[in-house]
Amino acid sequence: MTAELVRGQNHTLPQTRLEIRVSAGTPVVAGATLGDENGTVHGTEWIAHPGSPQLPGLEVSGQAAADHRLAVDLGALPASVHRVTVLLALPTGVGGPVRFGAVASPFVAVTGLEGTEIATFTLTGLDTESAVTALELYRRQDVWKVRAVGQGYAGGLAAMLADQGLTQAAELAHSIQDAVARAMARSVAPPPPRTPDADRVGHGTGPIPPSDGRRPPVAPPTAAEPLAEPTTPASAATTGGPINYAHPRRQSSAPPPPPPTAPPAEPGRPAEPVAGDATGWSMEERLYNQIWGMFEDLARTTAAYRSAVDFAESRMDQELDRTLSDPRNRIGGAGDRAREQARAKRDELTARAREVLDRDLAQLAAESAVVEPALPAAYAGWDNPVWHAYRVPMEIPMALRIGDLHLPESPDLRIPLLVRLPLERGIWVDSGRTASDAAALMDTAQLRRLAMENAVAHAARLLAVYPADEFSVHVIDPAGSAAGALAPLVGSGALAGPPAAGAAGVASVLAQLTRRVDLVQMAIRAGAADSLPPDLDTAEQLLIVNDFPHGFDDRAVTQLRYLADEGPSVGVHLLMVADREDASAYGPVLDPLWRSLLRITPVADDHLADPWVGHAWTYEPLRMPPGSRVVEQVLARVAAARHPRRP
């Protein structure tokens, strides 16, 4: 029976191998400290956190997330450890909430490895606190217990660590938050929750409901495949903020459910997949929500499988330890039989977990096969026939596909990676050598060429999905090394001007876009958007930067950082093609720039993380069919619409 704890209450733990599951509704940092009999933490080596997630008997997540699973083996802790304290903190410097009173109350559960809840605690009553001590596992007379604490700290992570006796609390808190910021930079942002009462102003893209409002998800995990249930995040306040993306013509009531386009399934059989099987005001929005639902389903069912495999391995180890602790079983055939039985049970549990995973993968694969052909151009790959019937749109879509994602358990099941429009952060195409197998087979020149070709393809897609004259592209190519890759953009006449070369060209383009950001920001703050200069291009602006930092002086670097930080809120976006090693001379000065951009690669690389579980997903860039000229054809139609022929 689960013990539902209140603040200060304790409960005896029946086992030493545990999981601590956290559901917070918003990304939080989860960590744990080890303390002596008095609860004192004797140094940074006694703390597990995202920058150093593993200690003997303890493992925490390496990034901020709404859901966490901390692994604890009390029997493997050092003998001097008498207390394990679970800490939660809001990440700083990433644009999220700054106090727990503004988010849903975090929920913490202590479970066995098989997923059975032992004790739970909901952290209520928090207000200005940005860090909180959630639970304590403590040893009293060789018996381990859990205590609900719920002590919050308005001074944040540093104050909480200092309260546990750590002398270097401020320095460690800063390093933890820095590690979290780096990890969040590689995480794909989930769709925002629906805010029906928001003012209907701004661009033509609506807020997206979470995926729990779409078609029934894949089958839930069984006892052999423990997995924390998703929680619906609390809606954030919609006042303030840089941009309101609500649709001006959209009703303020809840979206309609998907239409019944398929007959109900026979009892015992899964429903036939249907394209657009999600909530939404339009087919485009339903497909967007359906893709995100598939993304989340694949993340969670894979997490269930991995958890079940870990449980099977742990159970085998426990059975072997229990059997072989008796000296009589270490000789003769008893030990061998025990090993065989334990391995057979492990294999059985693993096979059952794989069977469940394969069932879910088959359902998702069938859904993907139905959804892909129905996607509009903005969501479709270059090989989709929809591009052959391309016409310049009248309004922008709510998202754009920039690649595909897959996991090692299901390499053939690709999930489209969609980013919201207008872009909420810039994009960095990493032209450096990564640790992936694909990058190892190429030389530096090949990677740089592929990176620039990839950037041009993304620019072409952005030009194609915006209405005529509502999107402009600028290029900085200081050394002129990308002339070949830029040929489709230059030849079509789709660029706002010729690629800027040399230090003078770099300075000119950056000055022009910086001026635009300054003027639009001043007009917005003054409530005088109609007073902008007549020569100001009010279209969304994309700046492609090749071979950074070549041709950039200190002033140009500062302007680029300014555009990355302030540009997206007023319609100026970056598409960087760069190798971070080339800019290593700047040291940590450029760290905020790299973290502000969504990093993608010109070849397959497993560097992106999902926002639910934190899996490392392999990103695959969109490829052109061999011999296809679809990009040139699309750009020609864009240019014709932007510059209609005069009589």
XYZ file of C-alpha atoms in Angstrom, residues 157-634:
478
model
C 20.199 26.396 -5.350
C 23.125 28.206 -3.712
C 21.169 28.880 -0.521
C 19.950 25.297 -0.353
C 23.461 23.835 -0.751
C 24.879 26.277 1.790
C 22.211 25.184 4.272
C 23.620 21.652 4.041
C 27.073 22.832 5.059
C 28.735 23.113 1.669
C 31.340 25.868 1.693
C 31.569 26.204 -2.119
C 27.781 26.432 -2.524
C 27.673 29.480 -4.821
C 30.371 28.175 -7.169
C 28.768 24.747 -7.421
C 25.287 26.193 -7.983
C 26.651 28.283 -10.857
C 28.369 25.262 -12.452
C 25.199 23.165 -12.106
C 23.029 25.803 -13.765
C 25.628 26.212 -16.524
C 25.580 22.450 -17.188
C 21.778 22.551 -17.268
C 21.767 25.448 -19.746
C 24.125 23.528 -22.047
C 21.901 20.439 -21.859
C 18.714 22.421 -22.495
C 20.300 23.944 -25.598
C 20.237 20.474 -27.189
C 16.698 19.677 -26.090
C 13.807 19.963 -28.541
C 11.173 22.306 -27.099
C 7.718 20.709 -26.744
C 4.551 22.404 -28.038
C 3.286 25.048 -25.606
C 0.052 24.356 -23.705
C -3.150 25.827 -25.119
C -4.151 29.174 -23.635
C -7.748 29.693 -24.836
C -8.234 33.044 -23.159
C -5.207 34.692 -24.766
C -5.779 37.784 -26.858
C -6.139 36.804 -30.496
C -3.437 38.956 -31.995
C -0.144 38.312 -33.738
C 0.967 35.870 -36.380
C -1.214 33.236 -37.933
C -0.094 30.336 -35.786
C -2.099 29.123 -32.853
C -1.060 27.710 -29.521
C -0.840 23.951 -29.581
C -2.511 21.673 -27.018
C -0.425 18.993 -25.365
C -0.586 15.579 -26.922
C -2.849 14.170 -24.192
C -5.777 15.616 -26.147
C -5.196 13.541 -29.270
C -5.945 9.901 -30.186
C -5.406 7.207 -27.535
C -1.672 6.652 -27.033
C 0.170 3.404 -27.464
C -0.621 0.750 -24.907
C 0.373 1.721 -21.356
C 3.301 -0.020 -19.697
C 2.680 -3.143 -17.661
C 4.222 -4.072 -14.331
C 7.232 -5.430 -16.179
C 7.799 -2.118 -17.922
C 7.562 0.664 -15.293
C 7.184 4.166 -16.611
C 6.092 7.394 -14.975
C 2.828 8.747 -16.339
C 3.034 12.096 -18.117
C 1.675 15.121 -16.342
C -0.146 17.970 -18.002
C 1.829 21.170 -17.421
C 0.109 24.159 -15.960
C -0.624 26.896 -18.457
C 1.814 29.741 -18.213
C 0.671 33.299 -17.962
C 0.178 34.836 -21.381
C 0.625 38.465 -20.483
C 3.979 39.945 -21.333
C 6.589 38.060 -23.305
C 8.066 38.942 -26.654
C 5.439 37.599 -29.069
C 1.886 36.300 -28.850
C 1.478 33.546 -31.415
C -2.299 33.221 -31.057
C -4.330 33.151 -34.258
C -6.295 36.396 -34.807
C -9.324 34.606 -36.281
C -9.432 31.631 -33.953
C -12.265 31.086 -31.488
C -11.443 31.065 -27.802
C -13.162 27.764 -27.037
C -11.476 24.373 -27.005
C -10.598 22.869 -30.399
C -12.882 20.276 -31.920
C -11.900 16.614 -31.691
C -10.701 14.818 -34.819
C -13.486 13.791 -37.178
C -14.521 10.111 -37.128
C -12.852 9.187 -40.427
C -12.358 5.508 -39.618
C -14.786 2.851 -38.341
C -14.320 1.743 -34.729
C -11.872 -1.092 -34.231
C -13.009 -4.599 -33.467
C -12.670 -5.611 -29.812
C -9.129 -6.793 -29.081
C -7.632 -5.134 -32.149
C -5.950 -1.718 -32.312
C -7.738 1.028 -34.199
C -6.680 1.652 -37.772
C -4.422 4.725 -37.913
C -5.838 7.860 -39.503
C -4.006 10.997 -40.623
C -5.070 13.998 -38.560
C -6.192 11.881 -35.600
C -5.651 14.655 -33.040
C -7.361 17.773 -31.787
C -7.016 21.015 -33.708
C -8.827 23.749 -35.593
C -7.498 22.705 -38.984
C -6.004 19.663 -40.659
C -2.598 21.319 -40.432
C -2.893 21.753 -36.673
C -4.229 18.213 -36.184
C -1.287 16.783 -38.125
C 1.120 18.912 -36.096
C -0.342 17.598 -32.838
C -0.392 14.045 -34.159
C 3.313 14.162 -35.039
C 4.183 15.496 -31.594
C 2.015 12.763 -30.085
C 3.929 10.123 -32.040
C 7.196 11.698 -30.870
C 6.101 11.505 -27.226
C 4.686 7.988 -27.586
C 7.950 6.700 -29.043
C 9.969 8.397 -26.297
C 7.857 6.960 -23.505
C 7.444 3.432 -24.841
C 11.216 3.236 -25.393
C 11.757 4.494 -21.837
C 9.447 1.740 -20.588
C 11.438 -0.877 -22.503
C 14.775 0.383 -21.232
C 13.458 0.515 -17.677
C 12.169 -3.052 -17.954
C 15.546 -4.259 -19.240
C 17.325 -2.482 -16.381
C 14.913 -4.076 -13.925
C 15.580 -7.534 -15.396
C 19.333 -7.019 -15.070
C 18.988 -5.726 -11.517
C 16.736 -8.624 -10.520
C 19.248 -11.116 -11.898
C 22.035 -9.465 -9.905
C 19.945 -9.555 -6.739
C 19.071 -13.228 -7.162
C 22.706 -14.131 -7.786
C 23.860 -12.116 -4.771
C 21.256 -13.775 -2.561
C 22.050 -17.266 -3.779
C 25.829 -16.991 -3.786
C 25.968 -15.319 -0.377
C 25.564 -18.843 1.040
C 29.010 -20.520 0.833
C 27.358 -23.899 0.271
C 26.046 -22.697 -3.089
C 29.468 -21.644 -4.355
C 30.713 -25.159 -4.870
C 29.389 -27.988 -6.957
C 26.604 -27.444 -9.442
C 24.307 -25.322 -7.248
C 25.987 -22.083 -8.221
C 25.890 -22.892 -11.922
C 22.203 -23.796 -11.727
C 21.457 -20.553 -9.889
C 23.226 -18.537 -12.577
C 21.358 -20.341 -15.349
C 17.999 -19.806 -13.654
C 18.697 -16.124 -12.999
C 19.795 -15.541 -16.594
C 16.783 -17.437 -17.921
C 14.469 -15.235 -15.857
C 16.328 -12.149 -17.070
C 15.965 -13.266 -20.681
C 12.259 -13.967 -20.163
C 11.590 -10.518 -18.721
C 13.629 -8.855 -21.459
C 11.768 -10.805 -24.161
C 8.407 -9.782 -22.710
C 9.497 -6.149 -22.664
C 10.704 -6.379 -26.262
C 7.388 -7.936 -27.292
C 5.517 -4.965 -25.827
C 7.934 -2.541 -27.486
C 7.588 -4.254 -30.871
C 3.798 -4.063 -30.583
C 3.946 -0.330 -29.899
C 6.511 0.232 -32.656
C 4.301 -1.587 -35.153
C 1.376 0.662 -34.226
C 3.492 3.790 -34.585
C 4.981 2.589 -37.874
C 1.495 2.027 -39.267
C 0.498 5.512 -38.151
C 3.613 7.025 -39.723
C 2.844 5.288 -43.027
C -0.558 6.977 -43.068
C 0.571 10.388 -41.844
C 3.578 10.956 -44.141
C 1.645 11.057 -47.451
C -0.911 13.455 -45.939
C 1.587 16.083 -44.795
C 1.502 19.599 -46.250
C 4.653 20.962 -47.890
C 5.937 22.613 -44.702
C 5.882 19.255 -42.875
C 6.901 17.058 -45.815
C 10.279 15.748 -46.900
C 11.768 16.747 -50.235
C 10.746 13.387 -51.723
C 7.050 13.966 -51.007
C 4.967 14.496 -54.197
C 3.328 17.517 -52.553
C 6.319 19.600 -53.665
C 5.584 18.925 -57.338
C 2.254 20.747 -56.932
C 3.804 23.559 -54.887
C 2.193 26.973 -54.937
C 3.295 30.031 -52.949
C 1.071 30.080 -49.830
C -1.175 32.911 -48.690
C -0.272 32.561 -44.980
C 2.510 30.977 -42.989
C 2.141 27.480 -41.508
C 2.513 26.882 -37.798
C 5.686 24.797 -38.144
C 8.458 23.678 -40.479
C 10.174 20.315 -40.822
C 13.952 20.549 -40.529
C 14.865 16.853 -40.305
C 13.946 13.493 -38.809
C 14.603 11.823 -35.456
C 14.967 8.171 -34.519
C 16.140 5.960 -31.650
C 18.480 2.940 -31.772
C 15.639 0.572 -30.790
C 13.695 1.611 -33.906
C 16.062 3.046 -36.551
C 13.507 2.690 -39.356
C 10.787 4.658 -37.559
C 11.484 8.315 -38.295
C 9.678 11.142 -36.513
C 9.579 14.510 -38.334
C 11.355 17.226 -36.364
C 9.052 20.253 -36.529
C 9.971 23.725 -35.272
C 7.409 26.450 -34.680
C 7.081 29.410 -37.018
C 8.043 32.173 -36.690
C 11.309 30.696 -35.474
C 11.687 31.123 -31.724
C 15.452 30.503 -31.773
C 18.144 30.471 -34.415
C 19.640 27.376 -36.027
C 23.275 26.302 -36.023
C 24.402 23.799 -38.662
C 27.544 22.354 -37.105
C 30.199 21.971 -39.804
C 32.750 20.519 -37.371
C 33.751 16.914 -36.952
C 31.423 15.187 -34.493
C 31.716 11.776 -32.854
C 29.204 10.169 -35.229
C 30.189 7.372 -37.609
C 28.949 9.370 -40.602
C 31.221 12.311 -39.763
C 34.219 10.020 -39.253
C 33.984 8.909 -42.893
C 34.263 12.457 -44.256
C 37.021 15.017 -44.363
C 36.644 18.579 -43.152
C 35.989 20.035 -46.617
C 33.138 17.578 -47.239
C 31.511 18.386 -43.903
C 31.699 22.122 -44.546
C 30.208 21.722 -48.026
C 27.385 19.512 -46.752
C 26.681 21.916 -43.885
C 26.275 24.858 -46.249
C 24.120 22.846 -48.655
C 21.975 21.874 -45.674
C 21.611 25.530 -44.655
C 20.609 26.521 -48.200
C 17.957 23.792 -48.221
C 16.535 25.100 -44.918
C 16.489 28.652 -46.289
C 14.695 27.419 -49.400
C 12.041 25.714 -47.263
C 11.534 28.883 -45.238
C 11.175 30.974 -48.386
C 8.743 28.415 -49.783
C 6.368 28.308 -46.811
C 6.065 32.065 -46.326
C 3.772 34.224 -48.467
C 5.428 36.272 -51.187
C 7.504 39.206 -49.916
C 7.023 38.210 -46.247
C 10.424 36.563 -45.838
C 13.854 37.873 -46.845
C 17.193 36.065 -46.806
C 20.615 37.678 -46.360
C 23.934 35.854 -46.644
C 27.326 36.561 -45.100
C 30.069 34.572 -46.825
C 33.258 36.479 -45.931
C 35.671 34.420 -48.039
C 33.264 33.509 -50.834
C 33.835 29.816 -50.089
C 30.158 28.858 -50.355
C 29.519 30.059 -53.904
C 28.669 26.587 -55.153
C 26.234 25.775 -52.341
C 24.581 29.206 -52.633
C 23.990 28.854 -56.380
C 20.281 27.875 -56.063
C 19.529 30.945 -53.926
C 21.634 33.342 -56.014
C 20.487 32.000 -59.371
C 16.794 32.204 -58.501
C 17.009 35.820 -57.383
C 15.406 34.898 -54.049
C 18.077 36.653 -51.956
C 17.556 40.163 -50.633
C 20.979 41.064 -52.029
C 24.218 39.442 -53.178
C 26.157 37.477 -50.530
C 28.238 39.832 -48.405
C 31.984 39.207 -48.621
C 34.939 40.576 -46.692
C 34.977 42.499 -43.432
C 33.156 45.455 -45.013
C 30.320 43.253 -46.253
C 29.998 41.614 -42.834
C 29.796 45.004 -41.113
C 27.226 46.351 -43.594
C 24.757 43.477 -43.260
C 25.071 43.308 -39.472
C 24.545 47.059 -39.173
C 21.426 46.872 -41.357
C 19.827 44.061 -39.347
C 20.862 45.501 -35.995
C 19.210 48.799 -36.988
C 16.049 46.923 -37.900
C 15.933 45.165 -34.507
C 16.479 48.463 -32.668
C 13.790 50.331 -34.608
C 11.150 47.614 -34.295
C 11.811 47.203 -30.583
C 11.476 50.954 -30.007
C 8.261 51.067 -32.030
C 6.760 48.186 -30.055
C 7.689 49.694 -26.700
C 6.244 53.049 -27.733
C 3.103 51.465 -29.201
C 3.828 53.192 -32.505
C 4.312 50.378 -35.011
C 2.927 52.586 -37.805
C 5.769 55.088 -37.352
C 8.520 52.836 -38.715
C 10.628 54.354 -41.522
C 9.182 53.650 -44.982
C 12.447 52.067 -46.144
C 12.348 49.437 -43.383
C 11.650 45.930 -44.658
C 8.926 44.590 -42.357
C 9.218 41.017 -43.653
C 10.765 38.295 -41.502
C 14.555 38.323 -42.003
C 16.910 35.337 -42.112
C 20.664 35.827 -41.929
C 22.810 32.935 -43.154
C 26.337 33.175 -41.754
C 28.999 30.937 -43.305
C 32.494 30.227 -42.026
C 32.115 32.088 -38.722
C 34.206 33.758 -37.229
C 36.208 34.479 -40.408
C 35.747 38.149 -41.316
C 34.280 39.050 -37.896
C 35.949 41.570 -35.607
C 34.952 42.071 -31.970
C 32.222 44.561 -32.882
C 30.736 42.187 -35.459
C 30.756 39.327 -32.931
C 28.905 41.506 -30.431
C 26.315 42.445 -33.061
C 25.832 38.793 -33.976
C 25.233 37.880 -30.340
C 22.746 40.749 -30.127
C 20.843 39.444 -33.164
C 20.758 35.933 -31.695
C 19.327 37.216 -28.398
C 16.978 39.993 -29.508
C 16.277 39.193 -33.149
C 13.711 36.350 -32.976
C 11.175 38.422 -31.021
C 11.097 41.053 -33.790
C 11.477 38.819 -36.830
C 15.253 38.550 -37.365
C 16.626 35.008 -37.319
C 20.073 33.412 -37.565
C 21.125 30.366 -39.568
C 24.756 29.769 -38.656
C 27.111 27.408 -40.472
C 30.157 27.103 -38.237
C 32.632 24.828 -36.528
C 32.811 25.758 -32.866
C 36.504 24.901 -32.780
C 37.185 27.707 -35.267
C 35.892 30.186 -32.686
C 37.694 28.620 -29.714
C 39.894 31.736 -29.353
C 36.869 33.603 -27.971
C 36.607 31.120 -25.104
C 33.452 31.265 -22.955
C 32.415 34.618 -24.448
C 30.512 32.804 -27.198
C 28.966 30.099 -24.992
C 25.637 32.007 -24.738
C 25.554 32.297 -28.541
C 25.964 28.559 -29.118
C 23.417 27.723 -26.410
C 20.837 30.093 -27.890
C 20.843 28.216 -31.217
C 19.285 24.877 -32.083
C 22.232 22.722 -33.162
C 21.742 20.379 -36.096
C 24.280 18.528 -38.216
C 24.791 17.859 -41.936
C 25.120 14.120 -41.209
C 23.380 11.740 -38.816
C 24.300 12.483 -35.200
C 22.702 11.573 -31.844
C 22.905 14.946 -30.108
C 19.274 16.059 -29.645
C 17.180 15.215 -26.583
C 13.419 14.950 -26.176
C 11.701 17.090 -23.503
C 9.946 14.197 -21.720
C 12.520 11.497 -20.955
C 15.791 12.945 -22.239
C 16.705 10.185 -24.711
C 19.561 10.956 -27.094
C 17.864 10.981 -30.522
C 19.698 10.598 -33.800
C 19.040 13.584 -36.034
C 18.903 12.926 -39.790
C 18.946 15.941 -42.132
C 16.425 15.993 -44.967
C 17.951 14.603 -48.157
C 17.185 15.495 -51.741
C 16.246 12.576 -54.021
C 19.153 11.784 -56.401
C 18.998 13.979 -59.494
C 16.083 16.019 -58.148
C 15.814 19.711 -58.966
C 12.886 20.302 -56.625
C 14.717 23.076 -54.720
C 15.485 25.015 -57.895
C 11.883 24.625 -59.092
C 10.440 25.762 -55.773
